[in-house]
CSV table of C-alpha atoms and ligand atoms in Angstrom, one decimal:
chain,number,residue,atom,x,y,z
U,1,MET,CA,153.3,65.5,21.1
U,2,THR,CA,149.8,66.9,20.8
U,3,VAL,CA,147.8,68.4,23.6
U,4,ASP,CA,144.2,69.1,24.2
U,5,THR,CA,143.1,72.6,25.2
U,6,PRO,CA,146.4,74.4,25.8
U,7,ILE,CA,146.2,77.1,28.4
U,8,ALA,CA,149.4,78.9,27.7
U,9,GLY,CA,149.5,80.9,24.4
U,10,PRO,CA,150.7,84.0,22.8
U,11,ASP,CA,150.6,87.1,25.1
U,12,THR,CA,148.6,89.0,22.5
U,13,ALA,CA,145.7,86.7,23.1
U,14,SER,CA,145.3,87.9,26.7
U,15,PRO,CA,142.3,90.2,27.1
U,16,PRO,CA,142.7,93.1,29.6
U,17,ALA,CA,141.2,92.1,32.9
U,18,TRP,CA,140.5,93.6,36.3
U,19,LEU,CA,140.7,91.8,39.6
U,20,TRP,CA,139.7,93.3,42.9
U,21,PHE,CA,140.8,92.0,46.3
U,22,GLU,CA,139.5,92.9,49.8
U,23,GLN,CA,143.3,92.7,50.7
U,24,ALA,CA,146.4,91.7,48.8
U,25,LEU,CA,150.0,90.9,49.7
U,26,LEU,CA,151.9,93.5,47.6
U,27,ASP,CA,155.7,93.9,47.3
U,28,THR,CA,155.2,96.8,49.8
U,29,GLY,CA,153.2,94.7,52.2
U,30,TRP,CA,149.5,94.2,52.9
U,31,ALA,CA,147.1,96.6,51.3
U,32,ARG,CA,143.3,96.9,51.4
U,33,SER,CA,140.7,97.3,48.6
U,34,VAL,CA,143.2,96.5,45.9
U,35,ARG,CA,142.4,96.7,42.2
U,36,ILE,CA,144.8,94.9,39.9
U,37,GLY,CA,144.9,95.4,36.1
U,38,LEU,CA,146.2,92.5,34.0
U,39,ARG,CA,147.5,93.0,30.5
U,40,ASN,CA,149.6,90.7,28.2
U,41,GLY,CA,150.3,88.3,31.1
U,42,LEU,CA,151.7,91.0,33.4
U,43,ILE,CA,150.4,93.1,36.3
U,44,ASP,CA,149.8,96.3,34.5
U,45,SER,CA,148.6,98.4,37.4
U,46,ILE,CA,147.8,98.2,41.1
U,47,VAL,CA,145.5,100.7,42.8
U,48,THR,CA,144.8,100.5,46.6
U,49,ASP,CA,142.0,101.8,48.7
U,50,VAL,CA,139.6,101.8,45.8
U,51,ALA,CA,136.1,100.3,45.3
U,52,ALA,CA,135.5,97.4,42.8
U,53,ALA,CA,134.2,98.4,39.4
U,54,PRO,CA,131.1,96.5,38.2
U,55,ASP,CA,132.9,94.1,35.9
U,56,ASP,CA,135.8,93.3,38.3
U,57,SER,CA,136.5,89.8,39.3
U,58,VAL,CA,136.1,90.2,43.1
U,59,HIS,CA,138.0,88.1,45.7
U,60,ALA,CA,138.9,88.1,49.4
U,61,THR,CA,142.7,87.7,49.7
U,62,GLY,CA,145.3,87.9,46.9
U,63,LEU,CA,148.9,86.8,47.0
U,64,PRO,CA,151.6,85.7,44.5
U,65,GLY,CA,151.6,82.0,43.4
U,66,LEU,CA,154.3,79.9,45.1
U,67,ALA,CA,157.1,78.0,43.2
U,68,ASN,CA,157.2,74.2,43.7
U,69,LEU,CA,160.9,73.7,43.8
U,70,HIS,CA,161.1,69.9,43.5
U,71,SER,CA,158.8,67.5,41.5
U,72,HIS,CA,159.0,64.2,39.8
U,73,ALA,CA,155.7,64.6,37.9
U,74,PHE,CA,155.4,60.9,36.7
U,75,GLN,CA,155.4,59.7,40.3
U,76,ARG,CA,151.9,61.2,40.7
U,77,GLY,CA,150.8,58.1,38.8
U,78,MET,CA,152.0,55.8,41.6
U,79,ALA,CA,150.5,57.8,44.4
U,80,GLY,CA,148.8,55.4,46.9
U,81,LEU,CA,150.4,52.3,45.4
U,82,ALA,CA,153.2,52.1,47.9
U,83,GLU,CA,151.2,52.4,51.1
U,84,VAL,CA,151.0,48.6,51.6
U,85,ARG,CA,153.4,47.0,54.0
U,86,GLY,CA,155.6,44.2,52.8
U,87,SER,CA,157.2,41.4,54.9
U,88,SER,CA,160.3,43.3,55.6
U,89,ARG,CA,160.7,46.8,57.2
U,90,ASP,CA,159.5,49.3,54.6
U,91,SER,CA,161.7,52.3,53.9
U,92,PHE,CA,162.7,54.7,51.2
U,93,TRP,CA,164.6,51.8,49.6
U,94,THR,CA,161.6,49.5,49.4
U,95,TRP,CA,159.5,52.4,48.0
U,96,ARG,CA,162.2,53.0,45.4
U,97,GLU,CA,161.7,49.4,44.1
U,98,THR,CA,158.0,50.1,43.6
U,99,MET,CA,158.9,53.3,41.8
U,100,TYR,CA,161.3,51.4,39.5
U,101,ARG,CA,158.7,48.8,38.6
U,102,PHE,CA,156.2,51.6,37.8
U,103,VAL,CA,158.7,53.6,35.7
U,104,ASP,CA,159.5,50.5,33.6
U,105,ARG,CA,156.2,50.8,31.8
U,106,LEU,CA,155.8,54.5,31.1
U,107,ARG,CA,155.8,55.8,27.5
U,108,PRO,CA,156.0,59.5,26.6
U,109,ASP,CA,152.2,60.0,26.0
U,110,GLU,CA,151.5,58.5,29.5
U,111,VAL,CA,154.2,60.7,31.1
U,112,ALA,CA,152.5,63.7,29.5
U,113,ALA,CA,149.1,62.7,30.8
U,114,ILE,CA,150.3,61.9,34.3
U,115,ALA,CA,152.3,65.1,34.4
U,116,ALA,CA,149.3,67.2,33.3
U,117,MET,CA,147.3,65.7,36.3
U,118,ALA,CA,150.1,66.6,38.7
U,119,PHE,CA,150.6,70.1,37.2
U,120,ALA,CA,146.8,70.8,37.3
U,121,GLU,CA,146.7,69.8,41.0
U,122,MET,CA,149.8,72.0,41.7
U,123,LEU,CA,147.9,75.0,40.3
U,124,GLU,CA,144.8,74.1,42.3
U,125,GLY,CA,147.1,73.8,45.4
U,126,GLY,CA,148.7,77.3,45.1
U,127,PHE,CA,151.8,76.5,43.0
U,128,THR,CA,152.1,78.5,39.8
U,129,ARG,CA,155.7,77.3,38.8
U,130,VAL,CA,157.2,73.9,39.1
U,131,ALA,CA,160.9,72.8,39.0
U,132,GLU,CA,160.7,69.4,37.3
U,133,PHE,CA,163.6,67.2,38.4
U,134,HIS,CA,163.4,65.2,35.2
U,135,TYR,CA,165.3,61.9,35.1
U,136,LEU,CA,163.2,59.6,33.0
U,137,HIS,CA,164.9,60.0,29.6
U,138,HIS,CA,165.1,56.8,27.6
U,139,ASN,CA,162.8,54.3,26.0
U,140,ILE,CA,161.5,51.2,27.9
U,141,ASP,CA,164.4,49.1,26.7
U,142,GLY,CA,166.9,51.7,28.0
U,143,ARG,CA,167.9,52.9,24.6
U,144,PRO,CA,167.7,56.7,23.9
U,145,PHE,CA,164.8,57.9,21.8
U,146,ALA,CA,165.7,59.1,18.3
U,147,ASN,CA,165.1,62.6,19.8
U,148,PRO,CA,166.8,62.6,23.1
U,149,GLY,CA,164.4,65.3,24.3
U,150,GLU,CA,161.3,63.1,23.7
U,151,MET,CA,160.4,62.8,27.4
U,152,ALA,CA,161.3,66.5,28.0
U,153,GLU,CA,158.7,67.3,25.3
U,154,ALA,CA,156.2,65.2,27.2
U,155,VAL,CA,156.8,67.3,30.3
U,156,ALA,CA,156.7,70.5,28.3
U,157,ALA,CA,153.4,69.4,26.7
U,158,ALA,CA,151.9,69.0,30.2
U,159,ALA,CA,153.1,72.4,31.2
U,160,GLU,CA,151.5,73.9,28.1
U,161,GLN,CA,148.2,72.0,28.6
U,162,THR,CA,147.9,73.2,32.2
U,163,GLY,CA,149.5,76.6,31.9
U,164,ILE,CA,152.0,76.1,34.8
U,165,ALA,CA,155.4,77.9,34.5
U,166,LEU,CA,158.1,75.3,34.0
U,167,THR,CA,161.7,75.2,35.3
U,168,LEU,CA,163.0,72.1,33.6
U,169,LEU,CA,166.0,70.4,35.3
U,170,PRO,CA,167.3,67.5,33.1
U,171,VAL,CA,169.0,65.1,35.4
U,172,PHE,CA,172.4,63.7,34.9
U,173,TYR,CA,172.5,60.2,36.3
U,174,ALA,CA,175.4,57.8,35.7
U,175,HIS,CA,176.1,55.5,38.7
U,176,SER,CA,174.4,53.4,41.3
U,177,ALA,CA,176.7,54.1,44.3
U,178,PHE,CA,179.5,56.3,45.5
U,179,GLY,CA,182.8,55.8,43.6
U,180,GLY,CA,181.3,55.6,40.1
U,181,ALA,CA,179.7,52.1,40.5
U,182,ALA,CA,178.0,50.9,37.3
U,183,PRO,CA,174.3,51.6,37.1
U,184,VAL,CA,171.9,48.7,37.8
U,185,GLU,CA,169.3,47.4,35.2
U,186,ALA,CA,166.4,49.3,36.9
U,187,GLN,CA,168.2,52.6,36.2
U,188,ARG,CA,168.6,52.0,32.5
U,189,ARG,CA,166.1,54.7,31.5
U,190,PHE,CA,167.9,57.4,33.5
U,191,VAL,CA,171.6,57.0,32.6
U,192,ASN,CA,173.7,59.1,30.3
U,193,ASP,CA,177.4,59.8,29.7
U,194,LEU,CA,178.4,63.4,29.5
U,195,ASP,CA,178.1,63.7,25.7
U,196,GLY,CA,174.7,62.2,25.8
U,197,PHE,CA,173.7,64.6,28.5
U,198,GLN,CA,174.9,67.6,26.5
U,199,ARG,CA,172.6,66.5,23.6
U,200,LEU,CA,169.8,66.0,26.1
U,201,LEU,CA,170.3,69.4,27.5
U,202,GLN,CA,170.2,71.0,24.0
U,203,GLU,CA,167.0,69.2,23.1
U,204,SER,CA,165.4,70.1,26.5
U,205,GLY,CA,166.1,73.7,25.6
U,206,ARG,CA,164.3,73.2,22.3
U,207,ALA,CA,161.4,71.4,24.0
U,208,THR,CA,160.8,74.4,26.4
U,209,SER,CA,161.5,77.2,23.9
U,210,ASN,CA,157.9,78.0,23.2
U,211,LEU,CA,156.7,77.9,26.8
U,212,PRO,CA,156.3,81.4,28.3
U,213,ASP,CA,158.7,82.1,31.3
U,214,ALA,CA,160.4,78.6,31.0
U,215,VAL,CA,163.7,78.2,32.7
U,216,LEU,CA,166.3,75.5,32.0
U,217,GLY,CA,168.8,74.3,34.6
U,218,VAL,CA,170.6,71.1,35.4
U,219,ALA,CA,170.3,68.5,38.1
U,220,PRO,CA,173.2,66.1,39.0
U,221,HIS,CA,170.9,63.5,40.6
U,222,SER,CA,172.9,62.9,43.8
U,223,LEU,CA,176.4,62.4,45.0
U,224,ARG,CA,175.9,58.6,44.6
U,225,ALA,CA,174.9,58.9,40.9
U,226,VAL,CA,177.7,61.2,39.7
U,227,THR,CA,181.5,61.3,40.2
U,228,GLY,CA,183.2,64.5,41.3
U,229,GLU,CA,184.6,65.0,37.7
U,230,GLU,CA,181.1,64.5,36.2
U,231,LEU,CA,179.6,66.9,38.8
U,232,ARG,CA,182.0,69.7,37.7
U,233,ALA,CA,181.4,69.0,34.0
U,234,VAL,CA,177.6,69.1,34.4
U,235,CYS,CA,177.6,72.3,36.4
U,236,GLY,CA,179.7,73.9,33.7
U,237,MET,CA,177.0,73.1,31.1
U,238,SER,CA,174.4,75.6,32.4
U,239,ARG,CA,174.0,79.1,33.7
U,240,GLY,CA,170.6,78.2,35.2
U,241,PRO,CA,169.6,76.7,38.5
U,242,ILE,CA,171.5,73.6,39.8
U,243,HIS,CA,169.6,71.1,41.9
U,244,ILE,CA,170.8,67.9,43.6
U,245,HIS,CA,169.3,65.4,46.0
U,246,ILE,CA,171.4,65.3,49.1
U,247,ALA,CA,171.5,63.7,52.6
U,248,GLU,CA,167.9,62.4,52.4
U,249,GLN,CA,168.7,59.1,54.0
U,250,VAL,CA,170.9,58.0,56.9
U,251,ARG,CA,172.3,55.2,54.8
U,252,GLU,CA,173.3,57.7,52.1
U,253,VAL,CA,175.3,59.7,54.8
U,254,GLU,CA,176.9,56.4,56.0
U,255,ASP,CA,177.9,55.4,52.5
U,256,CYS,CA,179.3,58.8,51.8
U,257,LEU,CA,181.4,58.8,55.0
U,258,ALA,CA,182.6,55.2,54.2
U,259,TRP,CA,183.7,56.2,50.7
U,260,SER,CA,185.0,59.7,51.2
U,261,GLY,CA,185.5,60.2,54.9
U,262,VAL,CA,183.2,63.3,55.0
U,263,ARG,CA,179.5,63.9,55.1
U,264,PRO,CA,177.5,64.6,51.8
U,265,VAL,CA,177.0,68.4,52.1
U,266,ASP,CA,180.7,68.8,53.1
U,267,LEU,CA,181.7,66.6,50.1
U,268,LEU,CA,179.6,68.7,47.8
U,269,PHE,CA,181.1,72.0,49.0
U,270,ASP,CA,184.6,70.4,48.8
U,271,THR,CA,184.0,69.3,45.2
U,272,VAL,CA,182.4,72.3,43.4
U,273,GLU,CA,181.7,75.9,44.0
U,274,VAL,CA,178.3,76.1,45.5
U,275,ASP,CA,176.4,79.4,45.3
U,276,ARG,CA,172.9,80.9,45.1
U,277,ARG,CA,172.1,79.0,41.9
U,278,TRP,CA,172.0,75.8,43.9
U,279,CYS,CA,169.1,74.0,45.5
U,280,LEU,CA,170.0,71.3,48.0
U,281,VAL,CA,167.0,69.0,48.0
U,282,HIS,CA,166.1,67.4,51.4
U,283,ALA,CA,169.4,68.0,53.2
U,284,THR,CA,167.6,66.2,56.0
U,285,HIS,CA,170.6,64.6,57.7
U,286,THR,CA,173.0,67.5,58.0
U,287,SER,CA,175.5,68.4,60.8
U,288,PRO,CA,175.5,71.9,62.4
U,289,GLY,CA,178.7,72.6,60.4
U,290,GLU,CA,177.1,71.6,57.2
U,291,LEU,CA,174.0,73.8,58.0
U,292,GLN,CA,176.3,76.8,58.5
U,293,ARG,CA,178.0,76.2,55.1
U,294,MET,CA,174.7,76.0,53.4
U,295,ALA,CA,173.4,79.2,55.0
U,296,ALA,CA,176.6,81.1,54.4
U,297,SER,CA,176.6,80.2,50.7
U,298,GLY,CA,173.1,81.4,50.0
U,299,VAL,CA,171.8,78.1,48.6
U,300,VAL,CA,168.2,77.2,48.9
U,301,ALA,CA,167.3,74.1,51.1
U,302,GLY,CA,164.7,72.3,49.1
U,303,LEU,CA,162.3,70.9,51.7
U,304,CYS,CA,159.6,68.4,50.7
U,305,PRO,CA,157.9,67.8,54.0
U,306,ILE,CA,155.0,65.6,52.8
U,307,THR,CA,157.2,63.3,50.8
U,308,GLU,CA,159.9,63.2,53.5
U,309,ALA,CA,157.1,62.1,56.0
U,310,ASN,CA,155.6,59.6,53.5
U,311,LEU,CA,159.0,58.0,52.9
U,312,GLY,CA,160.1,58.1,56.6
U,313,ASP,CA,163.2,60.1,55.7
U,314,GLY,CA,163.5,62.2,58.9
U,315,VAL,CA,163.1,65.8,59.9
U,316,PHE,CA,165.2,68.7,58.6
U,317,PRO,CA,166.9,70.7,61.4
U,318,ALA,CA,165.0,73.8,60.4
U,319,ALA,CA,165.4,75.8,63.7
U,320,ASP,CA,169.2,75.7,63.5
U,321,TYR,CA,169.1,76.5,59.8
U,322,LEU,CA,166.8,79.5,60.3
U,323,ALA,CA,169.0,80.8,63.2
U,324,ALA,CA,171.9,80.7,60.7
U,325,GLY,CA,169.9,82.7,58.2
U,326,GLY,CA,169.3,79.9,55.8
U,327,VAL,CA,167.1,80.2,52.7
U,328,TRP,CA,164.4,77.5,52.0
U,329,GLY,CA,161.5,76.6,49.9
U,330,VAL,CA,159.1,73.7,49.5
U,331,GLY,CA,158.6,71.0,46.8
U,332,SER,CA,156.0,68.3,46.3
U,333,ASP,CA,158.7,65.7,45.2
U,334,SER,CA,156.9,62.3,44.9
U,335,ASN,CA,153.5,64.1,44.4
U,336,VAL,CA,151.8,61.6,46.7
U,337,SER,CA,149.7,64.6,47.8
U,338,ILE,CA,150.0,68.0,46.1
U,339,SER,CA,149.4,71.3,48.0
U,340,ALA,CA,151.5,74.3,48.9
U,341,GLY,CA,149.5,74.9,52.1
U,342,GLN,CA,149.8,71.3,53.3
U,343,GLU,CA,153.6,71.3,52.7
U,344,LEU,CA,153.9,74.4,54.9
U,345,ARG,CA,151.6,72.9,57.5
U,346,MET,CA,153.6,69.6,57.6
U,347,LEU,CA,156.9,71.5,57.8
U,348,GLU,CA,155.8,73.5,60.8
U,349,TYR,CA,154.1,70.5,62.5
U,350,SER,CA,157.1,68.2,62.1
U,351,GLN,CA,159.2,70.9,63.7
U,352,ARG,CA,156.8,71.2,66.6
U,353,LEU,CA,156.9,67.5,67.2
U,354,LEU,CA,160.7,67.5,67.1
U,355,GLN,CA,161.2,70.6,69.2
U,356,ARG,CA,158.2,70.1,71.5
U,357,SER,CA,157.4,73.8,71.1
U,358,ARG,CA,155.2,75.9,68.8
U,359,ASN,CA,155.6,78.4,66.0
U,360,VAL,CA,159.1,77.2,65.1
U,361,MET,CA,159.2,78.6,61.6
U,362,ALA,CA,158.0,82.1,62.6
U,363,ASP,CA,160.4,85.0,62.8
U,364,PRO,CA,162.2,84.7,66.2
U,365,ALA,CA,161.3,88.3,66.9
U,366,GLY,CA,157.7,87.3,66.8
U,367,GLY,CA,154.7,87.4,64.4
U,368,SER,CA,152.6,85.2,62.3
U,369,THR,CA,153.9,81.7,61.5
U,370,GLY,CA,151.9,81.5,58.3
U,371,GLY,CA,153.0,84.9,57.2
U,372,ALA,CA,156.7,84.2,57.8
U,373,MET,CA,156.5,80.8,56.1
U,374,VAL,CA,154.7,82.1,53.0
U,375,ARG,CA,157.2,85.0,52.6
U,376,ASP,CA,160.2,82.6,53.0
U,377,ALA,CA,158.8,80.0,50.6
U,378,LEU,CA,158.0,82.7,48.0
U,379,ALA,CA,161.5,84.1,48.1
U,380,GLY,CA,163.3,80.7,48.3
U,381,GLY,CA,161.1,79.1,45.7
U,382,ALA,CA,161.6,81.9,43.3
U,383,GLN,CA,165.4,81.8,43.8
U,384,ALA,CA,165.6,78.1,43.4
U,385,THR,CA,163.6,77.9,40.2
U,386,GLY,CA,165.2,80.9,38.5
U,387,ALA,CA,162.0,82.9,38.5
U,388,ASP,CA,162.1,86.7,39.2
U,389,VAL,CA,162.3,87.1,42.9
U,390,ILE,CA,158.8,87.8,44.2
U,391,ALA,CA,158.2,89.2,47.7
U,392,GLY,CA,154.6,90.3,46.8
U,393,LEU,CA,152.5,91.4,43.9
U,394,GLY,CA,154.0,94.4,42.0
U,395,GLU,CA,153.5,96.3,38.7
U,396,GLY,CA,155.5,94.8,35.8
U,397,GLN,CA,155.6,91.3,37.3
U,398,VAL,CA,154.3,88.2,35.6
U,399,ALA,CA,150.7,87.9,36.8
U,400,ASP,CA,150.9,84.7,38.8
U,401,ILE,CA,148.3,85.2,41.5
U,402,ILE,CA,146.3,83.1,43.9
U,403,ALA,CA,143.1,84.1,45.6
U,404,LEU,CA,142.1,82.8,49.0
U,405,ALA,CA,138.4,82.7,49.8
U,406,ALA,CA,137.3,84.1,53.1
U,407,PRO,CA,136.3,81.4,55.6
U,408,ASP,CA,132.6,80.6,55.3
U,409,GLY,CA,132.0,83.7,53.2
U,410,SER,CA,132.7,86.2,56.0
U,411,ALA,CA,135.3,89.0,55.8
U,412,ALA,CA,138.9,87.9,55.1
U,413,PRO,CA,141.0,87.5,58.3
U,414,PRO,CA,143.2,90.6,58.1
U,415,GLY,CA,146.8,90.4,56.7
U,416,ASP,CA,148.9,87.5,57.8
U,417,HIS,CA,146.0,86.0,59.7
U,418,ALA,CA,144.6,85.0,56.3
U,419,LEU,CA,147.7,83.0,55.7
U,420,ASP,CA,147.6,81.3,59.1
U,421,HIS,CA,144.0,80.3,58.3
U,422,TRP,CA,144.9,78.9,54.9
U,423,ILE,CA,147.8,76.9,56.2
U,424,PHE,CA,146.6,75.7,59.6
U,425,VAL,CA,142.8,75.7,59.3
U,426,THR,CA,141.1,75.6,56.0
U,427,GLY,CA,143.8,74.2,53.7
U,428,ASP,CA,143.2,73.8,50.0
U,429,GLY,CA,139.5,74.7,50.3
U,430,SER,CA,140.7,78.3,50.7
U,431,ILE,CA,142.1,78.6,47.2
U,432,ASP,CA,139.2,79.6,44.9
U,433,ALA,CA,141.0,81.1,42.0
U,434,VAL,CA,144.5,81.1,40.3
U,435,TRP,CA,145.8,83.2,37.5
U,436,ARG,CA,149.0,82.1,35.7
U,437,ARG,CA,150.5,84.7,33.4
U,438,GLY,CA,147.3,86.7,33.6
U,439,ARG,CA,145.0,83.8,32.6
U,440,GLN,CA,142.6,82.3,35.1
U,441,VAL,CA,143.5,78.6,35.2
U,442,VAL,CA,141.6,77.7,38.4
U,443,LYS,CA,138.0,78.7,39.0
U,444,GLU,CA,136.1,77.8,42.1
U,445,GLY,CA,139.0,75.6,43.2
U,446,ARG,CA,139.2,73.5,40.1
U,447,HIS,CA,141.5,73.7,37.1
U,448,VAL,CA,139.6,74.9,34.0
U,449,ALA,CA,140.7,71.9,31.9
U,450,ARG,CA,140.3,69.4,34.7
U,451,PRO,CA,137.7,67.1,32.9
U,452,ASP,CA,140.0,66.6,29.9
U,453,ILE,CA,143.1,66.2,32.1
U,454,VAL,CA,141.4,63.6,34.3
U,455,ARG,CA,140.2,61.6,31.3
U,456,GLY,CA,143.7,61.6,29.8
U,457,TYR,CA,145.2,60.6,33.2
U,458,ALA,CA,142.7,57.8,33.8
U,459,ARG,CA,143.4,56.4,30.3
U,460,ALA,CA,147.1,56.5,30.8
U,461,LEU,CA,147.0,54.9,34.2
U,462,SER,CA,144.7,52.1,33.3
U,463,ARG,CA,147.1,51.1,30.5
U,464,VAL,CA,150.2,51.3,32.7
U,465,LEU,CA,148.6,49.4,35.6
U,466,SER,CA,147.0,46.8,33.3
U,467,ASP,CA,150.6,45.7,32.4
U,468,ALA,CA,151.4,45.0,36.0
A,501,ZN,ZN1,163.3,63.9,44.5
């Protein structure tokens, strides 16, 4: 797998650089007039209440990059293709048929090009790490590639090209329904037995070994795609993060109840030990008791508000979960639209519509909604993706930083108000610069390799869609 213009490289290539922010969210809270020295990919020094030096890169508001805890990068290529109504009632399940037809045609080079587009947009949208829930493993005919990690290498190449930090989650997928039902033909590129998955995991480790800060975990796809025995075996294969799709759909809950007599989150907790390494993706249709179990165990709820709205999944009971002390983060999932700020806006607005009240995701004791959401999403995203836990920028941390421009060039709104403006007012237009491991990967809102990435993406997509 070759890539054009790789962004990530040896740390020794990083020149020392100085950034200056009118204000920055530090691990000690907001600070004014902040000068940050970057060296070898890390935050080398932070000085507050100091004027900018002549060569400093000057910005309004600085904060840590967020982790995108759930992505299927290749689905970026079908964004906009499933917004046409068929003769029947459209749902997640009809969308999945479109996804299966799209996935049938993808080759490794095309996956790399599409993933690079998705990852570049993630960086532009405020995400500096992505957890890639990677389930497209085999060749078009369903047979494994000679190297089982071929597709993992395609994802890793896209991470290298764009510079995003990668948490790779190879997916174990074996069945089409609860009770170990045989997979269907459309799932042939996803399925493995346990021995095949072990090999895939080894090769995935090799594929990511040269990426700085890469993390490797596992993802049993869903309770319908794995048996209890397989679930326990897959969890035993990794010390990294464990992610699973759960309770996204009402039908999935009904099928689970019909087969096991209990709801999905209860079934998961009854089957394996679930702890802070886990991310329960969606968890949309959960009972109060299930929410309590999730919160008490310290798992991260992996919320994907834009995709959940796009697919008509439902609304996560966030108010009850927050009241129970639950941890959460956000993911871009189907990548139909990629933006950390928009995910947070959609999350809060869906809760307002559901609750018929305002500022649902804020701290119940009061305070800024944007501030509370960004802090929660930073901590939950870092936990779920196996990154060092980041509450704010601090010396010694990997230099993953986003800069928000001040609205219309005026002074930055102070402290958390800048986050409220970003999420609820100005959106992605606020993000003018992003550094990933100390290198500037986004300038004036655009990824520095965007022209090459767009060319590769357009080439890949025209070939894939011309086969339609
Ligand atoms: Zn997903």
